[in-house]
Every structure is written in structure tokens, then in C-alpha cells.
């Protein structure tokens, strides 16, 4: 790896791998695999990717081996609790890989947090689980397992589990139910807090600006509609996440205007129905291809 190029760690294969690569592609990067399959190189930006296990990403970024990384907040926070210095920072939430670290109990049990007192809980996230228990002043043994945590109650290893949940199917299939959320998670972009060369820093900033733009465009839509001037106050209130819409007169329609706005939040059918009820007509919702904030 060349030292004048930026280094970013992403998951080699697994739940975050494809979306991490898609994000970089949307940011305009053309990535070429190398023979060793541990690295990949952007051909149109000074960036090398390190393709690694997700668990290694926080260490690589904290140590400055990589300038940037994409990792689940769950993995990052578990790492941070074991690191005495703060050596990496979150610079963007990426909106994919959403899941939650949850405590689960047998489905037929009447559970309260007090049920955990004096019990055992199995998890792959011992630090996050311990922190939660300590803050809630619950004395409970934490048993660390690397995988198949949901089997712990059936195997008699622990009565409860603290595991990642997305659809909840795995818990259900194992006779468990979620009872408490310890951490809401999604993938995040992290940057090292080690000093990096100023030229590399500028390149990193440019890449982060592009990624911010991609995240903003994913949710954003451009809305155009016509409305009576008297309805403008209601309409601007309904438009989701739009600052300062553009208002233009409509030729030949006294008292009517065209409204154009960038909405930085999702626009649902319900939003369109509300706009129509408020007096808007000819409503167009268009995707935005690129955006630089
Ligand atoms: O090989 P490597 O170490 O890189 O990958 P890994 O096997 O450790 O991780 P991987 O690829 O499974 O997950 C990577 C990241 O995806 C996690 O750290 C989370 O940030 C995120 N993520 C999102 C999930 C899930 N959803 C998820 N559902 N990670 C794991 N799960 C597992 C969970 O542990 C449980 O076994 O899926 C099961 C529950 O799913 P549901 O849908 O049945 O609730
Ligand atoms: Zn892992």
C-alpha cells in the first residue's frame, strides 16, 4: 500500500460488504480488486480499500493503519468500551445495516428487568451488556459467546441473551422474545483521530463530502407543485425537511404560484395526500441524482 493514498477499511464479506461498496460507487469511485483479495484500489481517486473482518475495522482506524472505515455502530461501541483512549470518531451515519442489540427472554416468561438479578445472560457484546447492567444496577453474570447466542437458553448456558436483532425471526425460532433495547445500530463512517498528513486530510475531507452528498440524496426528493397563494403556509409546513422553497408566479393564474423544494426526508404517499388536501395540484416528486451540501 502506498503511503500517499488514503486507506479505508470495509468488511470483506458479510452483511455490510455490498452496501459499503455500493456507497463508494455512488460517490463516484471505480474500485478494482487486486490479486491478493485483501485490498482493492480506486482507479479514479487516491484511495485503497482494506477488505477485512468487521471486528478488525475499529482497531485499524484507531491505530491509524486506515484513515477511514465503515463499520456497524454495535462493533464500534463494543470496541470503544475496551479502549482507554478515544482514537476514532464517527463522521456519518450511513443508514444501512440497521439492527438493534436487544435483551431477549423466553417467550412465555413474564419478564421485568428485575428478572435479570442474579441470573446469567449470554452475548457476543460483553462490554455493552455489562455497561447496560451496571447502569441499571443489575447484578447479572455475563457469559461471552462468539456466535449462536440464541441457543444459550436451550443449552442451559444462560437464561437470557443479549443479541443483535433485525427482523426478530431468529429469536422467535428459538422460543425467545425481545424485552429491552440496549443499542440501536446502523453502519457508520469512522475517521482516525491520529494526525494524518495534510494533503491526505484534504483528500479524506473531499471523500467525506461526497459520501455526505450520497447519503443526503438517498432520502432527498425534488418536489414541484402548484397551489393557491393562500395555501402556502400550510404547504410549506407539510413539505418534509424542506428549507426555503422557491415560489414563482403562474402566468395567467392570478393568486396561484408554483412551489419548488428539495425535501431532505422521505416523501410518502400520505405526504402527497396531505399536500393535495391543503390545496396543492399537479404535484411532481423527482429523484435527485447528485447533491453537494
Ligand atoms: O466475517 P465478519 O466478522 O466480517 O462478519 P460477522 O459475521 O461478524 O458480521 P455480519 O456480516 O453477520 O454482520 C455485520 C454487521 O451487520 C453487524 O455488526 C451489524 O452491524 C449488522 N447487522 C444488521 C447484523 C444484523 N443486521 C443481524 N441480523 N448483524 C447480525 N445479525 C444477526 C444476529 O446476530 C442474529 O444472529 O442476524 C440474526 C438476527 O436476525 P433476525 O433478522 O432474525 O432478527
Ligand atoms: Zn465479525
Coordinates of C-alpha atoms and ligand atoms in Angstrom, one line a residue:
X1 CA 0.0 0.0 0.0
X2 CA 1.3 3.5 -0.9
X3 CA 1.5 6.0 2.0
X4 CA 0.3 8.9 -0.1
X5 CA -3.1 7.2 -0.7
X6 CA -6.0 7.2 1.6
X7 CA -6.7 3.9 3.3
X8 CA -10.3 2.8 4.1
X9 CA -11.3 -0.4 5.9
X10 CA -14.5 -2.1 4.9
X11 CA -16.0 -5.5 5.6
X12 CA -14.6 -8.1 3.1
X13 CA -17.8 -10.2 3.1
X14 CA -20.9 -10.2 5.2
X15 CA -23.9 -8.1 5.8
X16 CA -22.2 -4.7 5.3
X17 CA -19.9 -5.6 2.4
X18 CA -22.1 -5.0 -0.6
X19 CA -23.7 -1.8 0.7
X20 CA -20.3 -0.4 1.7
X21 CA -19.0 -0.9 -1.9
X22 CA -22.3 0.5 -3.3
X23 CA -21.9 3.6 -1.3
X24 CA -18.4 4.2 -2.6
X25 CA -19.6 3.5 -6.1
X26 CA -22.4 6.1 -5.7
X27 CA -19.7 8.5 -4.5
X28 CA -18.2 8.1 -8.0
X29 CA -15.3 5.7 -7.1
X30 CA -14.3 3.0 -9.5
X31 CA -12.9 0.1 -7.5
X32 CA -10.6 -2.6 -8.9
X33 CA -9.9 -5.8 -7.0
X34 CA -6.2 -6.8 -6.6
X35 CA -4.8 -10.3 -6.8
X36 CA -4.4 -10.7 -3.0
X37 CA -8.1 -10.0 -2.3
X38 CA -7.2 -8.2 0.9
X39 CA -7.0 -4.9 -0.8
X40 CA -8.8 -3.1 -3.6
X41 CA -7.8 0.1 -5.3
X42 CA -9.9 3.0 -6.6
X43 CA -8.7 3.8 -10.1
X44 CA -10.1 7.4 -10.2
X45 CA -9.4 8.6 -6.6
X46 CA -6.3 8.1 -4.4
X47 CA -8.0 5.5 -2.2
X48 CA -7.0 2.0 -1.3
X49 CA -9.5 -0.3 0.4
X50 CA -8.6 -2.9 3.0
X51 CA -11.0 -5.8 3.0
X52 CA -11.2 -7.2 6.5
X53 CA -13.4 -8.7 9.1
X54 CA -15.7 -6.2 10.6
X55 CA -14.3 -6.8 14.1
X56 CA -10.9 -5.6 13.0
X57 CA -12.1 -2.3 11.5
X58 CA -12.2 -0.2 14.7
X59 CA -8.6 -1.2 15.6
X60 CA -7.3 -0.4 12.1
X61 CA -8.9 3.1 12.2
X62 CA -8.0 3.8 15.8
X63 CA -4.3 2.8 15.2
X64 CA -4.2 4.9 12.1
X65 CA -3.5 1.9 9.8
X66 CA -6.6 3.1 8.0
X67 CA -7.7 6.7 7.8
X68 CA -11.4 5.8 7.4
X69 CA -13.6 2.8 7.9
X70 CA -17.2 1.6 7.6
X71 CA -18.4 -0.5 10.5
X72 CA -21.6 -1.3 12.5
X73 CA -22.1 1.0 15.4
X74 CA -22.5 -2.1 17.6
X75 CA -19.0 -3.3 16.8
X76 CA -17.5 0.2 17.2
X77 CA -19.1 0.9 20.5
X78 CA -18.1 -2.6 21.9
X79 CA -14.5 -1.8 20.8
X80 CA -14.6 1.7 22.3
X81 CA -15.6 0.4 25.7
X82 CA -12.4 -1.6 25.8
X83 CA -10.1 1.2 24.5
X84 CA -8.9 3.7 27.1
X85 CA -8.2 6.4 24.6
X86 CA -10.7 7.8 22.1
X87 CA -8.8 7.4 18.9
X88 CA -11.5 7.4 16.2
X89 CA -14.6 9.5 15.6
X90 CA -17.9 8.9 13.9
X91 CA -18.4 11.2 11.0
X92 CA -21.6 10.0 9.4
X93 CA -24.4 7.6 10.0
X94 CA -24.9 5.6 6.8
X95 CA -28.4 4.3 7.2
X96 CA -27.8 0.6 6.2
X97 CA -27.1 -2.5 8.3
X98 CA -29.8 -1.3 10.7
X99 CA -30.3 -3.6 13.7
X100 CA -30.6 -3.4 17.5
X101 CA -28.8 -5.0 20.4
X102 CA -31.6 -6.4 22.5
X103 CA -32.1 -8.4 25.6
X104 CA -34.3 -11.4 25.0
X105 CA -36.1 -13.7 27.4
X106 CA -38.1 -17.0 26.9
X107 CA -41.3 -16.1 25.0
X108 CA -43.6 -17.5 27.7
X109 CA -41.9 -15.7 30.6
X110 CA -43.4 -12.6 32.3
X111 CA -40.2 -10.5 32.2
X112 CA -39.2 -7.4 34.1
X113 CA -35.6 -6.1 34.3
X114 CA -35.6 -7.4 37.8
X115 CA -35.8 -10.9 36.4
X116 CA -32.1 -10.4 35.4
X117 CA -31.0 -10.0 39.0
X118 CA -28.8 -13.0 40.0
X119 CA -29.3 -14.6 36.5
X120 CA -26.9 -15.3 33.6
X121 CA -27.0 -13.6 30.2
X122 CA -25.2 -14.8 27.1
X123 CA -23.9 -12.3 24.5
X124 CA -21.2 -11.5 21.9
X125 CA -21.2 -8.0 23.2
X126 CA -20.0 -8.4 26.8
X127 CA -18.9 -4.7 27.3
X128 CA -22.1 -3.1 26.0
X129 CA -24.1 -5.7 28.0
X130 CA -22.1 -5.1 31.2
X131 CA -22.4 -1.3 30.8
X132 CA -26.2 -1.6 30.5
X133 CA -26.4 -3.9 33.5
X134 CA -24.2 -1.6 35.6
X135 CA -26.1 1.5 34.7
X136 CA -29.4 -0.3 35.6
X137 CA -27.7 -1.5 38.8
X138 CA -28.5 -5.2 38.0
X139 CA -26.2 -7.9 39.3
X140 CA -26.1 -10.4 36.5
X141 CA -23.4 -12.7 35.2
X142 CA -22.3 -12.1 31.6
X143 CA -21.3 -15.1 29.5
X144 CA -19.4 -14.3 26.3
X145 CA -20.2 -16.4 23.2
X146 CA -18.8 -15.8 19.8
X147 CA -21.9 -16.9 17.9
X148 CA -25.1 -18.8 18.1
X149 CA -26.0 -16.8 21.2
X150 CA -29.7 -17.5 20.6
X151 CA -29.1 -21.2 21.5
X152 CA -27.8 -20.3 25.0
X153 CA -31.1 -20.7 26.9
X154 CA -31.8 -24.1 25.2
X155 CA -28.3 -25.3 26.0
X156 CA -28.7 -24.3 29.6
X157 CA -25.7 -21.8 29.3
X158 CA -27.8 -18.7 30.3
X159 CA -31.4 -17.9 30.9
X160 CA -31.3 -14.7 28.9
X161 CA -29.4 -13.4 25.8
X162 CA -28.3 -10.0 24.5
X163 CA -28.0 -10.2 20.8
X164 CA -28.5 -8.3 17.5
X165 CA -32.0 -8.4 16.1
X166 CA -33.2 -7.1 12.8
X167 CA -36.5 -8.9 11.8
X168 CA -36.8 -10.8 15.1
X169 CA -37.2 -14.2 13.3
X170 CA -34.1 -15.8 14.9
X171 CA -35.3 -15.0 18.4
X172 CA -38.8 -16.3 17.6
X173 CA -37.5 -19.5 16.0
X174 CA -35.6 -20.2 19.3
X175 CA -38.6 -19.5 21.6
X176 CA -37.3 -16.1 22.7
X177 CA -38.8 -12.6 22.6
X178 CA -37.1 -9.2 22.7
X179 CA -37.7 -7.4 26.0
X180 CA -35.3 -4.4 26.1
X181 CA -33.1 -2.5 23.6
X182 CA -29.5 -1.8 24.7
X183 CA -28.3 -0.1 21.5
X184 CA -29.9 0.9 18.2
X185 CA -27.3 0.3 15.5
X186 CA -26.6 1.1 11.8
X187 CA -23.4 1.3 9.8
X188 CA -21.2 4.4 10.4
X189 CA -18.3 6.1 8.7
X190 CA -15.4 6.5 11.1
X191 CA -12.2 8.5 10.8
X192 CA -9.0 8.1 12.7
X193 CA -8.1 10.8 15.3
X194 CA -4.4 10.2 14.7
X195 CA -2.7 13.1 12.9
X196 CA -2.7 12.5 9.2
X197 CA -0.7 14.2 6.5
X198 CA -2.4 17.5 5.5
X199 CA -2.6 16.5 1.8
X200 CA -4.2 13.2 2.7
X201 CA -6.5 15.1 5.1
X202 CA -7.8 17.2 2.2
X203 CA -8.5 14.1 0.2
X204 CA -10.3 12.5 3.1
X205 CA -12.4 15.6 3.5
X206 CA -13.3 15.6 -0.2
X207 CA -14.3 11.9 0.0
X208 CA -16.4 12.5 3.1
X209 CA -18.2 15.5 1.4
X210 CA -19.1 13.2 -1.5
X211 CA -20.3 10.5 0.9
X212 CA -22.4 13.1 2.8
X213 CA -23.9 14.0 -0.6
X214 CA -24.8 10.4 -1.4
X215 CA -26.5 9.9 2.0
X216 CA -28.4 13.2 1.6
X217 CA -29.6 12.2 -2.0
X218 CA -30.7 8.8 -0.9
X219 CA -33.6 10.3 1.1
X220 CA -34.0 13.6 -0.8
X221 CA -36.5 14.3 -3.4
X222 CA -37.2 17.4 -5.5
X223 CA -40.9 18.4 -5.3
X224 CA -42.7 20.7 -7.7
X225 CA -46.4 21.7 -7.3
X226 CA -48.9 24.4 -8.0
X227 CA -51.0 26.0 -5.3
X228 CA -53.1 29.0 -4.3
X229 CA -51.0 31.6 -2.5
X230 CA -53.4 31.4 0.4
X231 CA -52.4 27.7 1.0
X232 CA -48.6 28.4 1.1
X233 CA -48.2 28.5 4.8
X234 CA -49.9 25.0 5.2
X235 CA -48.0 23.6 2.2
X236 CA -44.5 24.7 3.5
X237 CA -45.4 23.2 6.8
X238 CA -46.2 19.8 5.3
X239 CA -43.2 19.6 2.9
X240 CA -40.8 17.2 4.8
X241 CA -37.4 18.6 5.6
X242 CA -37.5 21.5 3.1
X243 CA -36.0 24.8 3.9
X244 CA -36.9 27.9 1.9
X245 CA -38.9 26.6 -1.0
X246 CA -38.8 28.6 -4.3
X247 CA -42.1 30.3 -5.0
X248 CA -42.9 31.6 -8.6
X249 CA -46.0 33.3 -10.0
X250 CA -48.0 31.3 -12.5
X251 CA -48.7 33.1 -15.7
X252 CA -52.4 33.7 -16.3
X253 CA -53.4 32.3 -12.9
X254 CA -53.7 35.2 -10.6
X255 CA -53.3 34.2 -6.9
X256 CA -51.7 30.9 -7.8
X257 CA -48.0 30.0 -7.6
X258 CA -45.5 27.2 -8.4
X259 CA -43.6 25.8 -5.5
X260 CA -40.2 24.0 -5.8
X261 CA -38.4 22.5 -2.9
X262 CA -35.7 19.9 -2.0
X263 CA -37.2 17.7 0.6
X264 CA -34.4 16.1 2.7
X265 CA -36.7 13.5 4.3
X266 CA -38.8 10.7 2.8
X267 CA -41.8 11.8 0.8
X268 CA -44.6 9.2 1.3
X269 CA -48.0 8.9 -0.5
X270 CA -49.5 10.2 2.7
X271 CA -47.5 13.4 2.3
X272 CA -48.8 13.9 -1.2
X273 CA -52.4 13.3 0.0
X274 CA -51.9 15.9 2.8
X275 CA -50.5 18.4 0.2
X276 CA -53.5 17.8 -2.0
X277 CA -55.9 18.3 0.9
X278 CA -54.1 21.6 1.6
X279 CA -54.8 22.9 -1.9
X280 CA -51.7 21.7 -3.9
X281 CA -52.2 20.4 -7.5
X282 CA -50.0 18.9 -10.2
X283 CA -47.6 17.6 -7.7
X284 CA -44.4 16.1 -9.1
X285 CA -41.8 14.2 -7.0
X286 CA -38.4 13.7 -8.6
X287 CA -35.3 11.8 -7.6
X288 CA -32.1 13.8 -7.2
X289 CA -29.0 12.3 -8.8
X290 CA -26.2 14.2 -7.1
X291 CA -26.0 16.8 -4.3
X292 CA -23.2 18.6 -2.7
X293 CA -24.1 20.3 0.6
Ligands
LIG1 O1 -16.9 -12.0 8.9 P1 -17.1 -10.8 9.7 O2 -16.6 -10.9 11.1 O3 -16.7 -9.6 9.0 O4 -18.7 -10.7 9.8 P2 -19.7 -11.1 11.0 O5 -20.2 -12.4 10.7 O6 -19.2 -10.8 12.3 O7 -20.9 -10.0 10.8 P3 -22.1 -9.9 9.8 O8 -21.7 -9.8 8.4 O9 -23.1 -11.0 10.2 O10 -22.8 -8.6 10.3 C1 -22.1 -7.4 10.1 C2 -22.9 -6.2 10.8 O11 -24.2 -6.2 10.2 C3 -23.2 -6.4 12.2 O12 -22.1 -6.0 13.1 C4 -24.4 -5.4 12.4 O13 -23.9 -4.1 12.5 C5 -25.1 -5.6 11.1 N1 -26.3 -6.4 11.2 C6 -27.6 -5.9 10.8 C7 -26.5 -7.6 11.7 C8 -27.8 -7.9 11.6 N2 -28.5 -6.9 11.0 C9 -28.3 -9.2 12.0 N3 -29.5 -9.5 11.9 N4 -25.6 -8.5 12.2 C10 -26.0 -9.7 12.6 N5 -27.3 -10.1 12.6 C11 -27.6 -11.5 13.0 C12 -27.8 -11.6 14.5 O14 -26.6 -11.7 15.2 C13 -28.7 -12.8 14.7 O15 -28.0 -14.0 14.6 O16 -28.8 -12.0 12.5 C14 -29.6 -12.7 13.4 C15 -30.8 -12.0 13.8 O17 -31.5 -11.6 12.6 P4 -33.1 -11.6 12.6 O18 -33.4 -10.9 11.2 O19 -33.6 -13.0 12.6 O20 -33.6 -10.7 13.7
LIG2 ZN1 -17.4 -10.1 12.8

